[in-house]
Amino acid sequence: MVVPEIPVTRSIVAAALTGPTAATMLAVLVSVATPAGLALLLPAVAGLGPWIWGLLNRSWRFTATSDNHLLGITFGFSERRRQTVPLDRIHAAQISQPLLWRMLDWWKVDVDIAGYGEPGKGGATTAVLPVGPLDQALALAAHLGPVDRGEVDALMRPDGVPDGAGSTGGVRVYRSPASARWVSPLDRTRQGVILVGGDGDASTDRALVCHRGRWRRSVSVIDPVHVQELSHRRGPLRRMLGLSTVRFDLVPGPVRMVGRDLPAEEAVELLTRLRQRALPTGRSR
């Protein structure tokens, strides 16, 4: 059992502490306080109600088991659903925390699954931990991803790139420099990219980790072999500041990965190294 059954009370509280739920409650308060309140309430309920219900339904008595390279997921309130995912089809994992969950230190883990497309397609879920404590989220990321638990604890804490992490041994670290404060004043110290696994040949790199976000913290991990495309972006302002952004395109899903506002020369180095990564048979660089 990689995720024991999530308590019902946790699912209810987690659904209540989300932005859409807060917006719906605000609409209810406004509807009571103003003459035109009903006109504001109906669109809010019609638009956000199904989303909130879906969020609650996908975490209701959620469990996950792992056996024979398969991840088995069970969840649902109105209808119990069972979903089986081959572990080798899980390309990327992301640990994130909505702002209002911070007071309870709850986190969620989403994954990109090859062939699934966007979240919610066909009633399937891409959340392998809808809500849980950080230790549980980190343990699940280690189970599903290309890094072991020790590396997860050292490099994937969601509060930003570890201060002690440097480009030594099998780890290469790319951080936003001080000049990035002009374009990323809040996120600069939280965002960065870590490559794990190779000193020399880029084909030995086995994990790409991206940190980002101060208000909505997240950390994502993927085996570089699963990165679909790479792009290098540098607008006029960032060019003046000596900054560049490297974007990593993945299979369709909830995980987003980007190396934002890196020193221009380090962004080129990262891009060049990843272009030399090992690729699945049948794909060219």
Short mmCIF file of C-alpha atoms in Angstrom, two decimals:
data_model
loop_
_atom_site.label_atom_id
_atom_site.label_comp_id
_atom_site.label_asym_id
_atom_site.label_seq_id
_atom_site.Cartn_x
_atom_site.Cartn_y
_atom_site.Cartn_z
CA MET A 1 0.00 0.00 0.00
CA VAL A 2 1.76 3.16 -1.18
CA VAL A 3 -1.14 5.44 -0.23
CA PRO A 4 -3.37 4.21 2.62
CA GLU A 5 -7.03 5.23 2.44
CA ILE A 6 -7.31 9.01 2.71
CA PRO A 7 -9.61 10.01 5.61
CA VAL A 8 -12.94 11.44 4.51
CA THR A 9 -12.51 14.49 6.73
CA ARG A 10 -9.18 15.29 5.06
CA SER A 11 -10.81 15.14 1.61
CA ILE A 12 -13.61 17.48 2.69
CA VAL A 13 -11.29 20.01 4.32
CA ALA A 14 -8.86 19.90 1.37
CA ALA A 15 -11.69 20.57 -1.09
CA ALA A 16 -12.88 23.46 1.09
CA LEU A 17 -9.40 25.02 1.21
CA THR A 18 -9.01 25.63 -2.53
CA GLY A 19 -9.24 28.82 -4.56
CA PRO A 20 -12.45 27.84 -6.44
CA THR A 21 -14.19 26.88 -3.19
CA ALA A 22 -13.15 30.18 -1.60
CA ALA A 23 -14.45 32.02 -4.68
CA THR A 24 -17.78 30.20 -4.43
CA MET A 25 -18.12 31.04 -0.74
CA LEU A 26 -17.34 34.69 -1.51
CA ALA A 27 -20.07 34.66 -4.16
CA VAL A 28 -22.51 33.27 -1.59
CA LEU A 29 -21.63 36.06 0.86
CA VAL A 30 -22.00 38.70 -1.84
CA SER A 31 -25.35 37.24 -2.89
CA VAL A 32 -26.66 37.65 0.65
CA ALA A 33 -25.34 41.19 1.00
CA THR A 34 -26.37 42.72 -2.33
CA PRO A 35 -29.65 43.04 -4.24
CA ALA A 36 -28.07 41.58 -7.38
CA GLY A 37 -26.56 38.72 -5.40
CA LEU A 38 -28.51 35.92 -7.08
CA ALA A 39 -27.22 37.01 -10.48
CA LEU A 40 -23.67 36.64 -9.14
CA LEU A 41 -24.29 33.40 -7.28
CA LEU A 42 -25.79 31.33 -10.08
CA PRO A 43 -22.85 31.68 -12.53
CA ALA A 44 -20.36 30.96 -9.72
CA VAL A 45 -22.16 27.79 -8.65
CA ALA A 46 -22.71 26.67 -12.25
CA GLY A 47 -19.08 27.21 -13.17
CA LEU A 48 -17.21 26.15 -10.04
CA GLY A 49 -19.61 23.68 -8.45
CA PRO A 50 -18.79 20.76 -10.80
CA TRP A 51 -15.05 21.45 -10.44
CA ILE A 52 -15.26 21.36 -6.64
CA TRP A 53 -17.35 18.19 -6.76
CA GLY A 54 -14.82 16.54 -9.07
CA LEU A 55 -11.98 17.48 -6.73
CA LEU A 56 -13.78 15.96 -3.76
CA ASN A 57 -14.87 12.87 -5.68
CA ARG A 58 -11.32 12.10 -6.90
CA SER A 59 -9.94 12.08 -3.34
CA TRP A 60 -12.87 10.33 -1.61
CA ARG A 61 -11.51 7.21 0.19
CA PHE A 62 -8.58 7.25 -2.23
CA THR A 63 -6.06 4.39 -2.02
CA ALA A 64 -3.05 3.40 -4.14
CA THR A 65 -1.19 0.10 -4.26
CA SER A 66 1.86 -1.01 -6.23
CA ASP A 67 2.44 -4.54 -7.47
CA ASN A 68 4.26 -6.11 -10.43
CA HIS A 69 5.15 -2.71 -11.92
CA LEU A 70 1.51 -1.61 -11.79
CA LEU A 71 -0.03 1.19 -9.77
CA GLY A 72 -3.58 0.42 -8.68
CA ILE A 73 -5.81 3.36 -7.74
CA THR A 74 -9.28 3.27 -6.17
CA PHE A 75 -11.40 6.35 -5.44
CA GLY A 76 -14.84 7.88 -5.75
CA PHE A 77 -17.93 8.89 -3.75
CA SER A 78 -20.88 8.54 -6.10
CA GLU A 79 -19.20 5.72 -8.03
CA ARG A 80 -16.14 3.74 -6.97
CA ARG A 81 -13.52 3.73 -9.71
CA ARG A 82 -10.55 1.42 -10.12
CA GLN A 83 -7.65 2.43 -12.30
CA THR A 84 -4.46 0.53 -13.14
CA VAL A 85 -1.40 2.35 -14.48
CA PRO A 86 1.83 0.66 -15.65
CA LEU A 87 4.67 2.38 -13.79
CA ASP A 88 6.74 2.66 -16.98
CA ARG A 89 4.05 4.89 -18.48
CA ILE A 90 4.44 7.45 -15.69
CA HIS A 91 6.81 10.00 -17.21
CA ALA A 92 6.88 12.86 -14.69
CA ALA A 93 5.75 13.52 -11.12
CA GLN A 94 4.98 16.82 -9.43
CA ILE A 95 4.56 17.65 -5.74
CA SER A 96 2.57 20.85 -5.20
CA GLN A 97 0.75 22.73 -2.47
CA PRO A 98 -2.22 25.09 -2.92
CA LEU A 99 -1.77 28.23 -0.85
CA LEU A 100 -4.55 27.52 1.66
CA TRP A 101 -3.20 24.03 2.36
CA ARG A 102 -0.02 25.52 3.79
CA MET A 103 -1.54 25.95 7.24
CA LEU A 104 -2.05 22.15 7.43
CA ASP A 105 1.14 21.22 5.54
CA TRP A 106 -0.81 19.14 3.02
CA TRP A 107 0.48 18.37 -0.47
CA LYS A 108 -0.63 16.60 -3.61
CA VAL A 109 1.23 14.49 -6.18
CA ASP A 110 0.25 14.59 -9.85
CA VAL A 111 1.80 12.60 -12.69
CA ASP A 112 2.01 12.72 -16.47
CA ILE A 113 0.95 9.36 -17.89
CA ALA A 114 1.79 8.54 -21.51
CA GLY A 115 -1.43 8.12 -23.47
CA TYR A 116 -3.74 9.75 -20.91
CA GLY A 117 -3.74 13.31 -22.16
CA GLU A 118 -5.11 16.10 -19.99
CA PRO A 119 -6.36 15.37 -16.44
CA GLY A 120 -9.91 14.04 -16.14
CA LYS A 121 -10.04 12.50 -19.63
CA GLY A 122 -12.49 9.60 -19.61
CA GLY A 123 -12.93 9.84 -15.84
CA ALA A 124 -9.33 8.78 -15.17
CA THR A 125 -7.24 10.61 -12.61
CA THR A 126 -3.63 11.78 -12.82
CA ALA A 127 -3.49 12.57 -9.09
CA VAL A 128 -1.69 9.70 -7.34
CA LEU A 129 -1.92 11.49 -3.98
CA PRO A 130 -4.86 13.95 -3.96
CA VAL A 131 -3.96 15.24 -0.49
CA GLY A 132 -1.49 14.11 2.15
CA PRO A 133 1.45 15.05 4.38
CA LEU A 134 4.80 16.00 2.87
CA ASP A 135 6.63 12.84 3.96
CA GLN A 136 4.03 10.73 2.18
CA ALA A 137 4.31 12.86 -0.96
CA LEU A 138 8.12 12.60 -0.98
CA ALA A 139 8.03 8.84 -0.44
CA LEU A 140 5.58 8.46 -3.34
CA ALA A 141 7.76 10.62 -5.61
CA ALA A 142 10.72 8.36 -4.79
CA HIS A 143 8.65 5.26 -5.55
CA LEU A 144 7.43 6.55 -8.91
CA GLY A 145 10.36 8.64 -10.10
CA PRO A 146 13.97 8.19 -11.22
CA VAL A 147 15.55 9.23 -7.87
CA ASP A 148 15.83 7.26 -4.64
CA ARG A 149 14.49 8.41 -1.26
CA GLY A 150 17.82 9.87 -0.13
CA GLU A 151 18.06 11.98 -3.29
CA VAL A 152 14.43 13.05 -2.92
CA ASP A 153 15.08 14.23 0.64
CA ALA A 154 18.25 16.07 -0.42
CA LEU A 155 17.12 17.64 -3.69
CA MET A 156 13.32 17.66 -3.90
CA ARG A 157 12.16 19.54 -0.83
CA PRO A 158 9.42 21.82 -2.24
CA ASP A 159 10.71 24.94 -0.47
CA GLY A 160 13.21 25.64 -3.26
CA VAL A 161 16.62 24.50 -4.44
CA PRO A 162 18.53 23.41 -1.29
CA ASP A 163 21.06 26.03 -0.17
CA GLY A 164 23.78 23.42 0.18
CA ALA A 165 23.21 21.92 -3.26
CA GLY A 166 26.03 22.71 -5.66
CA SER A 167 27.33 21.43 -8.98
CA THR A 168 29.48 18.68 -7.53
CA GLY A 169 29.68 14.94 -7.94
CA GLY A 170 26.73 13.65 -9.94
CA VAL A 171 24.61 16.78 -9.37
CA ARG A 172 24.47 19.93 -11.49
CA VAL A 173 22.51 22.90 -10.12
CA TYR A 174 21.20 25.88 -12.11
CA ARG A 175 19.77 28.80 -10.10
CA SER A 176 18.27 32.19 -10.86
CA PRO A 177 20.92 34.88 -10.15
CA ALA A 178 20.40 38.11 -8.22
CA SER A 179 19.61 40.01 -11.43
CA ALA A 180 16.44 37.89 -11.81
CA ARG A 181 14.83 39.83 -8.96
CA TRP A 182 13.70 42.43 -11.53
CA VAL A 183 11.57 39.87 -13.42
CA SER A 184 10.91 37.27 -10.69
CA PRO A 185 10.85 39.34 -7.48
CA LEU A 186 8.90 36.75 -5.48
CA ASP A 187 10.02 33.45 -6.98
CA ARG A 188 13.72 34.07 -7.66
CA THR A 189 15.07 32.26 -4.60
CA ARG A 190 12.60 29.38 -5.03
CA GLN A 191 13.19 28.47 -8.66
CA GLY A 192 15.95 26.41 -10.20
CA VAL A 193 16.88 23.24 -12.08
CA ILE A 194 18.87 20.22 -10.90
CA LEU A 195 20.37 17.49 -13.09
CA VAL A 196 21.16 14.24 -11.28
CA GLY A 197 23.35 11.35 -12.26
CA GLY A 198 26.23 12.24 -14.55
CA ASP A 199 29.66 13.84 -14.30
CA GLY A 200 30.71 13.34 -17.88
CA ASP A 201 28.52 11.80 -20.59
CA ALA A 202 25.09 13.44 -20.65
CA SER A 203 23.52 10.06 -21.45
CA THR A 204 24.15 9.09 -17.81
CA ASP A 205 21.90 11.86 -16.47
CA ARG A 206 18.91 10.09 -14.94
CA ALA A 207 16.79 12.83 -13.37
CA LEU A 208 15.76 16.39 -14.10
CA VAL A 209 14.28 18.28 -11.14
CA CYS A 210 12.54 21.67 -11.40
CA HIS A 211 11.63 23.90 -8.44
CA ARG A 212 9.30 26.89 -8.72
CA GLY A 213 6.74 28.99 -6.89
CA ARG A 214 6.59 30.91 -3.63
CA TRP A 215 2.80 31.08 -3.16
CA ARG A 216 1.98 27.78 -4.85
CA ARG A 217 5.11 25.73 -4.23
CA SER A 218 5.93 22.85 -6.53
CA VAL A 219 8.78 20.53 -7.43
CA SER A 220 8.75 18.23 -10.46
CA VAL A 221 10.96 15.34 -11.54
CA ILE A 222 11.40 13.42 -14.77
CA ASP A 223 13.91 11.08 -16.39
CA PRO A 224 15.49 13.22 -19.14
CA VAL A 225 14.73 10.47 -21.66
CA HIS A 226 11.04 11.42 -21.36
CA VAL A 227 11.50 15.13 -22.19
CA GLN A 228 9.75 15.50 -25.55
CA GLU A 229 11.12 18.85 -26.74
CA LEU A 230 13.39 21.65 -25.50
CA SER A 231 13.11 25.36 -26.18
CA HIS A 232 15.19 28.41 -25.27
CA ARG A 233 13.49 31.76 -24.65
CA ARG A 234 15.00 35.18 -24.08
CA GLY A 235 12.96 38.37 -24.41
CA PRO A 236 14.37 41.91 -24.64
CA LEU A 237 14.26 42.63 -20.89
CA ARG A 238 15.84 39.29 -19.96
CA ARG A 239 18.47 39.81 -22.63
CA MET A 240 19.43 43.07 -20.90
CA LEU A 241 19.64 41.23 -17.57
CA GLY A 242 21.64 38.33 -18.98
CA LEU A 243 18.85 35.82 -18.35
CA SER A 244 17.25 32.99 -20.33
CA THR A 245 14.50 30.46 -19.78
CA VAL A 246 14.61 26.81 -20.83
CA ARG A 247 11.26 25.09 -21.32
CA PHE A 248 10.81 21.33 -21.17
CA ASP A 249 7.84 19.99 -23.15
CA LEU A 250 6.37 16.75 -21.78
CA VAL A 251 3.57 14.39 -22.73
CA PRO A 252 0.14 16.00 -22.14
CA GLY A 253 -0.73 16.09 -18.45
CA PRO A 254 -0.75 18.26 -15.32
CA VAL A 255 3.04 18.51 -14.83
CA ARG A 256 4.75 21.66 -16.08
CA MET A 257 8.55 22.01 -16.05
CA VAL A 258 10.65 25.06 -16.86
CA GLY A 259 14.03 26.46 -15.96
CA ARG A 260 13.02 30.08 -15.50
CA ASP A 261 15.36 33.09 -15.50
CA LEU A 262 18.69 31.27 -15.48
CA PRO A 263 22.01 32.93 -16.31
CA ALA A 264 22.17 32.95 -20.11
CA GLU A 265 25.39 30.93 -20.33
CA GLU A 266 24.08 28.33 -17.87
CA ALA A 267 20.81 28.05 -19.78
CA VAL A 268 22.78 27.30 -22.96
CA GLU A 269 24.89 24.74 -21.07
CA LEU A 270 21.75 23.05 -19.71
CA LEU A 271 20.11 23.05 -23.12
CA THR A 272 23.23 21.66 -24.82
CA ARG A 273 23.61 18.90 -22.23
CA LEU A 274 19.98 17.82 -22.45
CA ARG A 275 20.18 17.69 -26.23
CA GLN A 276 22.79 14.99 -25.76
CA ARG A 277 20.51 12.91 -23.50
CA ALA A 278 19.69 9.30 -24.23
CA LEU A 279 16.47 8.95 -26.21
CA PRO A 280 14.03 6.07 -26.64
CA THR A 281 14.63 3.90 -29.70
CA GLY A 282 13.01 5.38 -32.77
CA ARG A 283 13.38 9.04 -31.76
CA SER A 284 16.02 11.45 -32.99
CA ARG A 285 17.29 14.60 -31.35
#
